[in-house]
PDB file of C-alpha atoms and ligand atoms in Angstrom:
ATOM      1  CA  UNK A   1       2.959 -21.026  27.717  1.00 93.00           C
ATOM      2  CA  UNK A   2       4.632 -24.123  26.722  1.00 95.00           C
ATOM      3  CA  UNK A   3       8.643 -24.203  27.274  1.00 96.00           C
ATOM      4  CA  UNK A   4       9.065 -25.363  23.710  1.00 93.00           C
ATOM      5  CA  UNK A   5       6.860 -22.980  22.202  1.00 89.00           C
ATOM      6  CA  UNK A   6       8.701 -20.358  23.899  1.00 92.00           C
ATOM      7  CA  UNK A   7      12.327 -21.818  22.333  1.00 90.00           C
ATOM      8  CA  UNK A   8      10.639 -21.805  19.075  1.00 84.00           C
ATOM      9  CA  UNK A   9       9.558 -18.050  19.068  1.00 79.00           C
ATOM     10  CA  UNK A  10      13.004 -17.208  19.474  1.00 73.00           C
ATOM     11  CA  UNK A  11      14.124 -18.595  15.763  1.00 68.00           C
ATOM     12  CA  UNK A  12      17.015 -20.696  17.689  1.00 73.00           C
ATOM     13  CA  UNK A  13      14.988 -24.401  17.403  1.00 83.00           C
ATOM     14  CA  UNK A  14      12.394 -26.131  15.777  1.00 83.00           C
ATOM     15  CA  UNK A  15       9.898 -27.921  18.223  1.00 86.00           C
ATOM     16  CA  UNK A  16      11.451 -30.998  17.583  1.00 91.00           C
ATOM     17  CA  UNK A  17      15.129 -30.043  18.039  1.00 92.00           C
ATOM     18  CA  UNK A  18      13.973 -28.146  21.895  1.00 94.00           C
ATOM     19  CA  UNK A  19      12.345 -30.794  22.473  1.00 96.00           C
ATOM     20  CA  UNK A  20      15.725 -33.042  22.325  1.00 97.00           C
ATOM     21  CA  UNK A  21      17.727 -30.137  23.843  1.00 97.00           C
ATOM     22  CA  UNK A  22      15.759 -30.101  26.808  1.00 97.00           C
ATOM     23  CA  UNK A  23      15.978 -34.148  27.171  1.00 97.00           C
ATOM     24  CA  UNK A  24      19.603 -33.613  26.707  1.00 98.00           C
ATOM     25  CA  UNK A  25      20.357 -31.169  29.723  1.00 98.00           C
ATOM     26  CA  UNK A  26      20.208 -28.330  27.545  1.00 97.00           C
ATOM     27  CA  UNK A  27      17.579 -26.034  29.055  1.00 97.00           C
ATOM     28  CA  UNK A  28      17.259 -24.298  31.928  1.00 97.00           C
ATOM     29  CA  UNK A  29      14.490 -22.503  34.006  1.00 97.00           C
ATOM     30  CA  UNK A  30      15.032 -20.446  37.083  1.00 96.00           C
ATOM     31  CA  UNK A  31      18.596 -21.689  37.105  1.00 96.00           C
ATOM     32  CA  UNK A  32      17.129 -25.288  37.370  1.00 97.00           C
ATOM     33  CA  UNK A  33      17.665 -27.967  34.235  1.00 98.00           C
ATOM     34  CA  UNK A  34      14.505 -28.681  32.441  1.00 97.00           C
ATOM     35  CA  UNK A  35      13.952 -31.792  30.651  1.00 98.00           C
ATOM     36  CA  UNK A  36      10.820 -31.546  30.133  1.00 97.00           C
ATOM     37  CA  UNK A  37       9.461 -29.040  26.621  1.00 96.00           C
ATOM     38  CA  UNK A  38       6.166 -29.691  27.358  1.00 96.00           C
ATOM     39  CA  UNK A  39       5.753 -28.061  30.684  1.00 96.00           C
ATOM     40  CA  UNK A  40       4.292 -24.281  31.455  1.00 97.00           C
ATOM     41  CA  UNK A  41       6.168 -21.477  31.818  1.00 96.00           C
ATOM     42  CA  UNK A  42       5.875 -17.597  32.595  1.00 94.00           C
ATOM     43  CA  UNK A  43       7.852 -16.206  29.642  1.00 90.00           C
ATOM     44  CA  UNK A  44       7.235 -12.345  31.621  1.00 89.00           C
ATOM     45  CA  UNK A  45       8.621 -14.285  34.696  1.00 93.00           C
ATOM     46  CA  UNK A  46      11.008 -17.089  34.191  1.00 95.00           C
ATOM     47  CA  UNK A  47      14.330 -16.681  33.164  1.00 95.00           C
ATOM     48  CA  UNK A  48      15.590 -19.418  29.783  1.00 96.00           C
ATOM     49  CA  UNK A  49      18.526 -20.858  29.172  1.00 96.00           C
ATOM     50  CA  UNK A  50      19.839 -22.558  25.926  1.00 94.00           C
ATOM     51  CA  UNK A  51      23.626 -23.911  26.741  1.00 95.00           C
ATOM     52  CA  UNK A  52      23.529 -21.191  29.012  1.00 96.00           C
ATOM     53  CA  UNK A  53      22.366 -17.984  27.197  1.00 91.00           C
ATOM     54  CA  UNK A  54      19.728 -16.351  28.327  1.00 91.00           C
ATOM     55  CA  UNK A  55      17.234 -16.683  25.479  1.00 87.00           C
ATOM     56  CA  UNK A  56      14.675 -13.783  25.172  1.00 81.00           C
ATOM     57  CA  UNK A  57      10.829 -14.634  24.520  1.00 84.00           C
ATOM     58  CA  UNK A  58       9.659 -13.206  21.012  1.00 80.00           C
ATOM     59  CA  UNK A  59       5.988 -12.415  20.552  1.00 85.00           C
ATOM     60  CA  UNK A  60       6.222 -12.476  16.611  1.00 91.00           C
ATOM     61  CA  UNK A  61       7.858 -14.313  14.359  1.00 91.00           C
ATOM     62  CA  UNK A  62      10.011 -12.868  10.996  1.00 93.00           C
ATOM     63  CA  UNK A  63      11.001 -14.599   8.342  1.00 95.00           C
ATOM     64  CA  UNK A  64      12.352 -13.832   5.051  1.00 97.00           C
ATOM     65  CA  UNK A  65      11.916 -15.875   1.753  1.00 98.00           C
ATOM     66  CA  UNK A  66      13.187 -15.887  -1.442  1.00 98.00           C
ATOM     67  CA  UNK A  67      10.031 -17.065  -3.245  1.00 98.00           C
ATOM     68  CA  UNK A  68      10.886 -18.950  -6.683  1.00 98.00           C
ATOM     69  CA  UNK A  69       8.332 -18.775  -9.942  1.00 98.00           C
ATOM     70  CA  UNK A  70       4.754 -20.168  -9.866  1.00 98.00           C
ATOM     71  CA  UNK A  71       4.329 -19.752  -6.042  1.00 98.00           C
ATOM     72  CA  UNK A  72       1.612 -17.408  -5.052  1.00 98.00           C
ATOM     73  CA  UNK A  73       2.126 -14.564  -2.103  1.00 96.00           C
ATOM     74  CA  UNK A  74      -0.907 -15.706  -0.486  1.00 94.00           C
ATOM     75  CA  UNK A  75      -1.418 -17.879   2.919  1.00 94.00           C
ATOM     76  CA  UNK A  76      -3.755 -20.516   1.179  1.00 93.00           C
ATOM     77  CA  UNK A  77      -4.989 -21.145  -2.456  1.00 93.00           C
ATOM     78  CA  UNK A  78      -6.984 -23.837  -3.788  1.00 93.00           C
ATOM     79  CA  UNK A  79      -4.768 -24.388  -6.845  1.00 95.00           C
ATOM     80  CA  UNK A  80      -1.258 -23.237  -6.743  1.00 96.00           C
ATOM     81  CA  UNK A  81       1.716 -24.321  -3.896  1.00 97.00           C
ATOM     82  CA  UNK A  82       2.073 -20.851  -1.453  1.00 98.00           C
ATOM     83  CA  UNK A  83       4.751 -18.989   0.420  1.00 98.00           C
ATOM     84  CA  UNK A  84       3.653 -20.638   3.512  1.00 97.00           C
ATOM     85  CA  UNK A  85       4.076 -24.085   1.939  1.00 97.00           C
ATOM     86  CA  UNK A  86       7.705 -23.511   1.209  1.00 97.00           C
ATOM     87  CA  UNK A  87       7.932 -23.614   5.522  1.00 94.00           C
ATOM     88  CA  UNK A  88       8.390 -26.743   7.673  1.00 87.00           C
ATOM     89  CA  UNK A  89       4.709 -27.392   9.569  1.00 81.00           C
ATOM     90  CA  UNK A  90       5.558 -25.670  12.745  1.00 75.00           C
ATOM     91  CA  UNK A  91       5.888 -22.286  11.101  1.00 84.00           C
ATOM     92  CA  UNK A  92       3.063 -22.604   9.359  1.00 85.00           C
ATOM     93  CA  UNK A  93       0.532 -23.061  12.338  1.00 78.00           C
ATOM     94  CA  UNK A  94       2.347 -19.148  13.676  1.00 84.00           C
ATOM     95  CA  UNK A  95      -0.330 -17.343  11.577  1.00 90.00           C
ATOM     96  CA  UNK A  96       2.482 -15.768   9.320  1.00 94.00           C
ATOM     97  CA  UNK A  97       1.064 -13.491   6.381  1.00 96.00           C
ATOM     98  CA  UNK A  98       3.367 -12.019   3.509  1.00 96.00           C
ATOM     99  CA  UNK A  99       4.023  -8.574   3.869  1.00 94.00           C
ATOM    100  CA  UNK A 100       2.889  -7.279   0.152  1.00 91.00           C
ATOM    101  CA  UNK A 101       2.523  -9.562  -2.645  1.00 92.00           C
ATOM    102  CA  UNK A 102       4.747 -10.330  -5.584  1.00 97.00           C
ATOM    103  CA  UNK A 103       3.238 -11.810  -9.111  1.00 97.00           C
ATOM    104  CA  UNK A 104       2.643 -15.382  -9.482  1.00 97.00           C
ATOM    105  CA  UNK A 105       5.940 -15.351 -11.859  1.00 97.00           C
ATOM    106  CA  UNK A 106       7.607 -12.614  -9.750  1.00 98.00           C
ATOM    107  CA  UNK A 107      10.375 -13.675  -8.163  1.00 98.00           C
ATOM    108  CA  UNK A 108      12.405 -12.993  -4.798  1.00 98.00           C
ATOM    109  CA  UNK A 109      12.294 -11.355  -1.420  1.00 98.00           C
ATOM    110  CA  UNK A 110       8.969 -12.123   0.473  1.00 98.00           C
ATOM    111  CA  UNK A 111       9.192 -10.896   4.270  1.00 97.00           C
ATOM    112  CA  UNK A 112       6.882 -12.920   6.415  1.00 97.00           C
ATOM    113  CA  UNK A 113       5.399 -11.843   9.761  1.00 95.00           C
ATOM    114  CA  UNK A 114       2.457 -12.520  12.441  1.00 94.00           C
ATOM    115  CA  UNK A 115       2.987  -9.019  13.604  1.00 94.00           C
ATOM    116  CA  UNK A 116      -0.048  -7.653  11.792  1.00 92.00           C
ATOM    117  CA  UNK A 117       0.305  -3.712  12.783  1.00 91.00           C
ATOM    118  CA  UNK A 118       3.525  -3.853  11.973  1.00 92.00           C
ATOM    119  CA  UNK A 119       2.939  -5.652   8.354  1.00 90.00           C
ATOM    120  CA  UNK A 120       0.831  -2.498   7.481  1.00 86.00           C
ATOM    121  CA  UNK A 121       2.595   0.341   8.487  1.00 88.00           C
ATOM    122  CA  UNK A 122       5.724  -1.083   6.842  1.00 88.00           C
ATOM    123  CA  UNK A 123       2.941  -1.273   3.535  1.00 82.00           C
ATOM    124  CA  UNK A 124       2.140   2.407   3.780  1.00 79.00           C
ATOM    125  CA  UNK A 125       3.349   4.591   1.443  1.00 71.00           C
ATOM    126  CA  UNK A 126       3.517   7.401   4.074  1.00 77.00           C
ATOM    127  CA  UNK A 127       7.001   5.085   5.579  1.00 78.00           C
ATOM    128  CA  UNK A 128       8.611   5.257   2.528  1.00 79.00           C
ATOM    129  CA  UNK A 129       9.675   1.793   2.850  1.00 89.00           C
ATOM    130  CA  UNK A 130      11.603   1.076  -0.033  1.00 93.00           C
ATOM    131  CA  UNK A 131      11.365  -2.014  -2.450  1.00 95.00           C
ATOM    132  CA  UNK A 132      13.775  -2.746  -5.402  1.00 97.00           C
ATOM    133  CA  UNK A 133      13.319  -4.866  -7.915  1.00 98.00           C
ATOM    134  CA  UNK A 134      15.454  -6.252 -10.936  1.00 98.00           C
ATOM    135  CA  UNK A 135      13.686  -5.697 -14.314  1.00 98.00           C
ATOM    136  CA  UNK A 136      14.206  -7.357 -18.320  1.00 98.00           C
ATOM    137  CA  UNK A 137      11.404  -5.882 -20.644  1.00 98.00           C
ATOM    138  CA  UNK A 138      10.431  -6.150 -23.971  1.00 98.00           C
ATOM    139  CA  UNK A 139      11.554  -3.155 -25.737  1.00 97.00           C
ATOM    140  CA  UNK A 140      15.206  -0.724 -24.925  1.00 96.00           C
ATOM    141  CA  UNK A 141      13.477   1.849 -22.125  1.00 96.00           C
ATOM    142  CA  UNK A 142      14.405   4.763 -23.561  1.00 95.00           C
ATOM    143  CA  UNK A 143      15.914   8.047 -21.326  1.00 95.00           C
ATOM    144  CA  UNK A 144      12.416   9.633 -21.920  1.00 96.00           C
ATOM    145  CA  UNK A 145      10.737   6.269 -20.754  1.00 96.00           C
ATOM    146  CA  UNK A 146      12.967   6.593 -17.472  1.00 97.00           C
ATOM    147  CA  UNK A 147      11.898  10.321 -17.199  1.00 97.00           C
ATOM    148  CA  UNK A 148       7.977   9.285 -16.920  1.00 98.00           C
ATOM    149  CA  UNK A 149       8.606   6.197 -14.731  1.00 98.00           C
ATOM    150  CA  UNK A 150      10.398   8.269 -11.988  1.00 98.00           C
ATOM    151  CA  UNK A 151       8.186  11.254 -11.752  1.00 98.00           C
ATOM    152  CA  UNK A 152       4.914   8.989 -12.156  1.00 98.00           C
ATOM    153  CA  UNK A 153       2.700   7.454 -15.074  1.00 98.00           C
ATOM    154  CA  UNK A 154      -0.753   7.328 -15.083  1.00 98.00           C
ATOM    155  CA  UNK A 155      -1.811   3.747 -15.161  1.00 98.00           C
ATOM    156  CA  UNK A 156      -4.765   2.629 -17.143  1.00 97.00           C
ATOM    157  CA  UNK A 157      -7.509   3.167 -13.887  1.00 97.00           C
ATOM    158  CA  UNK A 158      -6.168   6.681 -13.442  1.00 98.00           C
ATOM    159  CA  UNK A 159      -4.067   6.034 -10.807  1.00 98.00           C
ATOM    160  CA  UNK A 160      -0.606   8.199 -11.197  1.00 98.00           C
ATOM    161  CA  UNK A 161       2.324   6.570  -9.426  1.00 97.00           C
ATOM    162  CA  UNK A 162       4.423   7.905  -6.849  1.00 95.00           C
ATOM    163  CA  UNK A 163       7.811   8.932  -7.750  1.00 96.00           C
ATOM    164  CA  UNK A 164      10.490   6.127  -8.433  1.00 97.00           C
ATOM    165  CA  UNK A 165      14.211   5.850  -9.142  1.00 98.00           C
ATOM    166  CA  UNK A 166      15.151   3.860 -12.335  1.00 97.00           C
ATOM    167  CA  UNK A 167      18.686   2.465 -12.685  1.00 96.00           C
ATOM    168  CA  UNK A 168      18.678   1.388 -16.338  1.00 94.00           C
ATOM    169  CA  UNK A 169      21.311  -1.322 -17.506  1.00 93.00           C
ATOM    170  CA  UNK A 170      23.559  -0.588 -20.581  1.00 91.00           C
ATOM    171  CA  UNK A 171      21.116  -2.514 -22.670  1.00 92.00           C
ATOM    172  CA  UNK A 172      18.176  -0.718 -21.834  1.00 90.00           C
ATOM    173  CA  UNK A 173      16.221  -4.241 -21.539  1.00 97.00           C
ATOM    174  CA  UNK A 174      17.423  -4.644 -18.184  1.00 97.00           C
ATOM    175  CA  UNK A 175      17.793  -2.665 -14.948  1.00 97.00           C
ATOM    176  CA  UNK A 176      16.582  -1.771 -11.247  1.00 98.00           C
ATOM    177  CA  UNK A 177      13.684   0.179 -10.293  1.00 98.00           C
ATOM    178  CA  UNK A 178      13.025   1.237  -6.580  1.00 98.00           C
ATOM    179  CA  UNK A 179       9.178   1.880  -5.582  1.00 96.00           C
ATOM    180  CA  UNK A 180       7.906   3.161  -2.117  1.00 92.00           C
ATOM    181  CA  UNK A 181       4.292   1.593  -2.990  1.00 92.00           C
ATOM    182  CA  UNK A 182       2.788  -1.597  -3.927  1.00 92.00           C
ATOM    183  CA  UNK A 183      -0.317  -1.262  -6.267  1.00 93.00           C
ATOM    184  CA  UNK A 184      -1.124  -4.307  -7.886  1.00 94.00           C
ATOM    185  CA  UNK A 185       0.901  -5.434 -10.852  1.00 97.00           C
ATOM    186  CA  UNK A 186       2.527  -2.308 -10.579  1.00 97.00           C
ATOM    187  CA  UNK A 187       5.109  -2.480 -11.983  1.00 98.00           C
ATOM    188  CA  UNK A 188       3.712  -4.889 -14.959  1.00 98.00           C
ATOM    189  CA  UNK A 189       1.276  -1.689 -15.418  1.00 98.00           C
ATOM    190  CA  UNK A 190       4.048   1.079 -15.196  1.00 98.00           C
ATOM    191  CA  UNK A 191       5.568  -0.831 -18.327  1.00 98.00           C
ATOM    192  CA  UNK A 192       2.606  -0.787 -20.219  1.00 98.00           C
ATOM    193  CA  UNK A 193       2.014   2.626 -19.369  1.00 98.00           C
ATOM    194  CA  UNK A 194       5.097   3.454 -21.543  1.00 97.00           C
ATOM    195  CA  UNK A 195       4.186   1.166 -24.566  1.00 97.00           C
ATOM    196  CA  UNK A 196       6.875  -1.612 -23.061  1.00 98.00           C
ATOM    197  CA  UNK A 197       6.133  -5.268 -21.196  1.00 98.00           C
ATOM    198  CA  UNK A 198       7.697  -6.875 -18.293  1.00 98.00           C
ATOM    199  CA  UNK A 199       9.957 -10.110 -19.234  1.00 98.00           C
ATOM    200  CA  UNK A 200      11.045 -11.265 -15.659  1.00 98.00           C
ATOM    201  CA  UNK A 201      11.032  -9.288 -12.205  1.00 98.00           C
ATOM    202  CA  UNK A 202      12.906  -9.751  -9.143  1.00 98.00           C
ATOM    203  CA  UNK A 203      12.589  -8.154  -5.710  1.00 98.00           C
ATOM    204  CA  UNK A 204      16.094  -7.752  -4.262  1.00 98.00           C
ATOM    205  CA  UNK A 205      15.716  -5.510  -1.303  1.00 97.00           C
ATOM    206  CA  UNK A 206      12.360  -4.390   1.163  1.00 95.00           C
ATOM    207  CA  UNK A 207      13.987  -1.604   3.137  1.00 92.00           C
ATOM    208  CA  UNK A 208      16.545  -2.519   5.177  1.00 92.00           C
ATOM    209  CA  UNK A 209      16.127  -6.467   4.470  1.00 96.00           C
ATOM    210  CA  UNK A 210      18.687  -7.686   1.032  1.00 96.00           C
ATOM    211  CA  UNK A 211      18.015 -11.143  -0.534  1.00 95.00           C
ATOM    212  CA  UNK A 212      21.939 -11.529  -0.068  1.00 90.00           C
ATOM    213  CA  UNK A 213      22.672 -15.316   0.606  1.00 91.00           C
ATOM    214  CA  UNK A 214      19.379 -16.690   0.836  1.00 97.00           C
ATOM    215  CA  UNK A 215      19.052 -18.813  -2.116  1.00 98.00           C
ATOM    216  CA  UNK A 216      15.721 -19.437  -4.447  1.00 98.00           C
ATOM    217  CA  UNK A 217      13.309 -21.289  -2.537  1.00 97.00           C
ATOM    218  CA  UNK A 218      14.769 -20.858   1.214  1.00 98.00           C
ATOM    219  CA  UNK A 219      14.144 -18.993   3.922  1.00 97.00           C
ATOM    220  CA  UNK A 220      15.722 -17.422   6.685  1.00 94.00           C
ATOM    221  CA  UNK A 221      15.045 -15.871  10.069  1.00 90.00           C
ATOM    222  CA  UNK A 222      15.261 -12.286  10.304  1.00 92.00           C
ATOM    223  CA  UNK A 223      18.509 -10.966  12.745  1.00 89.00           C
ATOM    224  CA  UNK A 224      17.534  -8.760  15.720  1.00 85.00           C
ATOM    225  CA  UNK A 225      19.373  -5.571  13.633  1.00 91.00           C
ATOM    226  CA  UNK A 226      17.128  -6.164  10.768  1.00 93.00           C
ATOM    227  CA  UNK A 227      13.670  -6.232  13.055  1.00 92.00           C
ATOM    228  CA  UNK A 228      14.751  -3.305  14.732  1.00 90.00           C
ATOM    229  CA  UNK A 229      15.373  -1.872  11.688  1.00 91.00           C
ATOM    230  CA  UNK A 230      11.947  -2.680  10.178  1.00 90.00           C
ATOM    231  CA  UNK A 231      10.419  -1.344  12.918  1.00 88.00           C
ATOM    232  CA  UNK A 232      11.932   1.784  12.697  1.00 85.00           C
ATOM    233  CA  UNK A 233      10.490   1.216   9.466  1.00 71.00           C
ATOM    234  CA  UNK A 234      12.942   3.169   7.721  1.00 51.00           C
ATOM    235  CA  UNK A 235      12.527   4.668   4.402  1.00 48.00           C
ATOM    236  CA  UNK A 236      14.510   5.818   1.536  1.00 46.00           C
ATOM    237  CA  UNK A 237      14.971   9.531   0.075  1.00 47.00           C
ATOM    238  CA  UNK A 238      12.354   9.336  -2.690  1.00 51.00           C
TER     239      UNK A 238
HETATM  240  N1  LIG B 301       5.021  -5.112  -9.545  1.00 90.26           N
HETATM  241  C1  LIG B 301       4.521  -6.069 -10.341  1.00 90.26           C
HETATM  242  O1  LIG B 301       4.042  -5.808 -11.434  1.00 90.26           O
HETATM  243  N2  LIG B 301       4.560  -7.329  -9.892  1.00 90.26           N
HETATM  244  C2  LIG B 301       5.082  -7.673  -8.699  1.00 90.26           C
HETATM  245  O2  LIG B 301       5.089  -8.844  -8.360  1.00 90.26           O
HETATM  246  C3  LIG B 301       5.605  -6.667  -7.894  1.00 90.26           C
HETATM  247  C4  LIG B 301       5.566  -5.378  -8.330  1.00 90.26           C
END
């Protein structure tokens, strides 16, 4: 594998910026300064340095997004701009996929990975992997409303949700629901279901991972706590 490659997969550098730490004395390999990005290495054998820390080889890559309005959750589209298209180029040749789909108009938290088993077990309803999303609707949801959305609606192709959690604002229009599944436009449906319409709709949190600090329209790498975390794929209480 190529050194630079290797300093990219760890989220520390773009290809560009190893490339200029290696020319500047940056980089070592088997204890020995390596100017050069573009030569082989053994990532199971050689030991990397950046400013000398030991960097550690990551097979996957994990990104998290906060995707803004009109951007589909897809990796290409003939028509509208993508999730992948809000990344510089390098991260876009990694094979990332978004892990679940929001709405066109949906906004917020989009986790991105080329770690494909892991992408579906952390989909599975049977992990209980939380999502939360901020809601406005149409109409006050009434207490009764809340009732039926946390034990399960039927939507209009049969299906009957899984349970949910509702945290209804003081205005009723407004509020946070939590889901541990991901039909499409489920949450759209679960409205309708109840005689009421989605206005806007936000995802906040996916398990473990919070959109805290990452603004509309950026990204972030994931920290090492939150992929261990995600692959303990831990779930809520619901
Ligand atoms: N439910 C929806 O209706 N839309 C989303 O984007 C996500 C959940």
């Amino acid at each position: 594998m190529r050194l630079d490659k290797y300093l990219v997969s760890t989220g520390k550098l773009s290809r560009s910026e190893a490339g200029r730490a290696a020319r500047g004395g940056r980089i070592t390999v088997g204890g020995i300064v390596e100017k050069h990005a573009d030569r082989q290495i053994d990532p199971d054998v050689d030991v990397v340095t950046l400013d000398g820390e030991p960097i550690v080889y990551r097979a996957y890559t994990y990104l998290l997004l906060n995707k803004p309005e009109g951007v589909v959750s897809a990796t290409e589209d003939g028509r509208d701009k993508t999730v992948l298209d809000l990344l510089p180029d390098e991260l876009q040749r990694l094979g990332l996929f978004p892990c679940g789909r929001l709405d066109k108009y949906t906004t917020g938290l989009v986790l991105l990975t080329n770690n494909g088993p892991l992408g579906h077990r952390l989909l599975s309803p049977r992990h209980h992997v939380e999502k939360r999303y901020r809601f406005t609707c149409r109409e006050p949801l009434s207490a009764e409303n809340c009732q039926l959305l946390e034990a399960g609606v039927t939507l209009e192709d049969g299906y009957v949700t899984k349970p949910a959690r509702i945290y209804a604002g003081e205005d009723g229009r407004s509020g946070e629901i939590v889901l541990i599944e991901g039909k499409y436009h489920q949450i759209k449906r679960m409205l309708e279901a109840v005689d009421n319409k989605i206005v806007t709709l936000e995802r906040i949190s996916f398990g473990a991972l919070t959109l805290d600090g990452t603004p509309r329209g950026a990204w972030r790498y994931l920290t090492d706590e939150e992929i261990a975390a995600l692959e303990r794929a831990e779930g809520g209480s619901l």
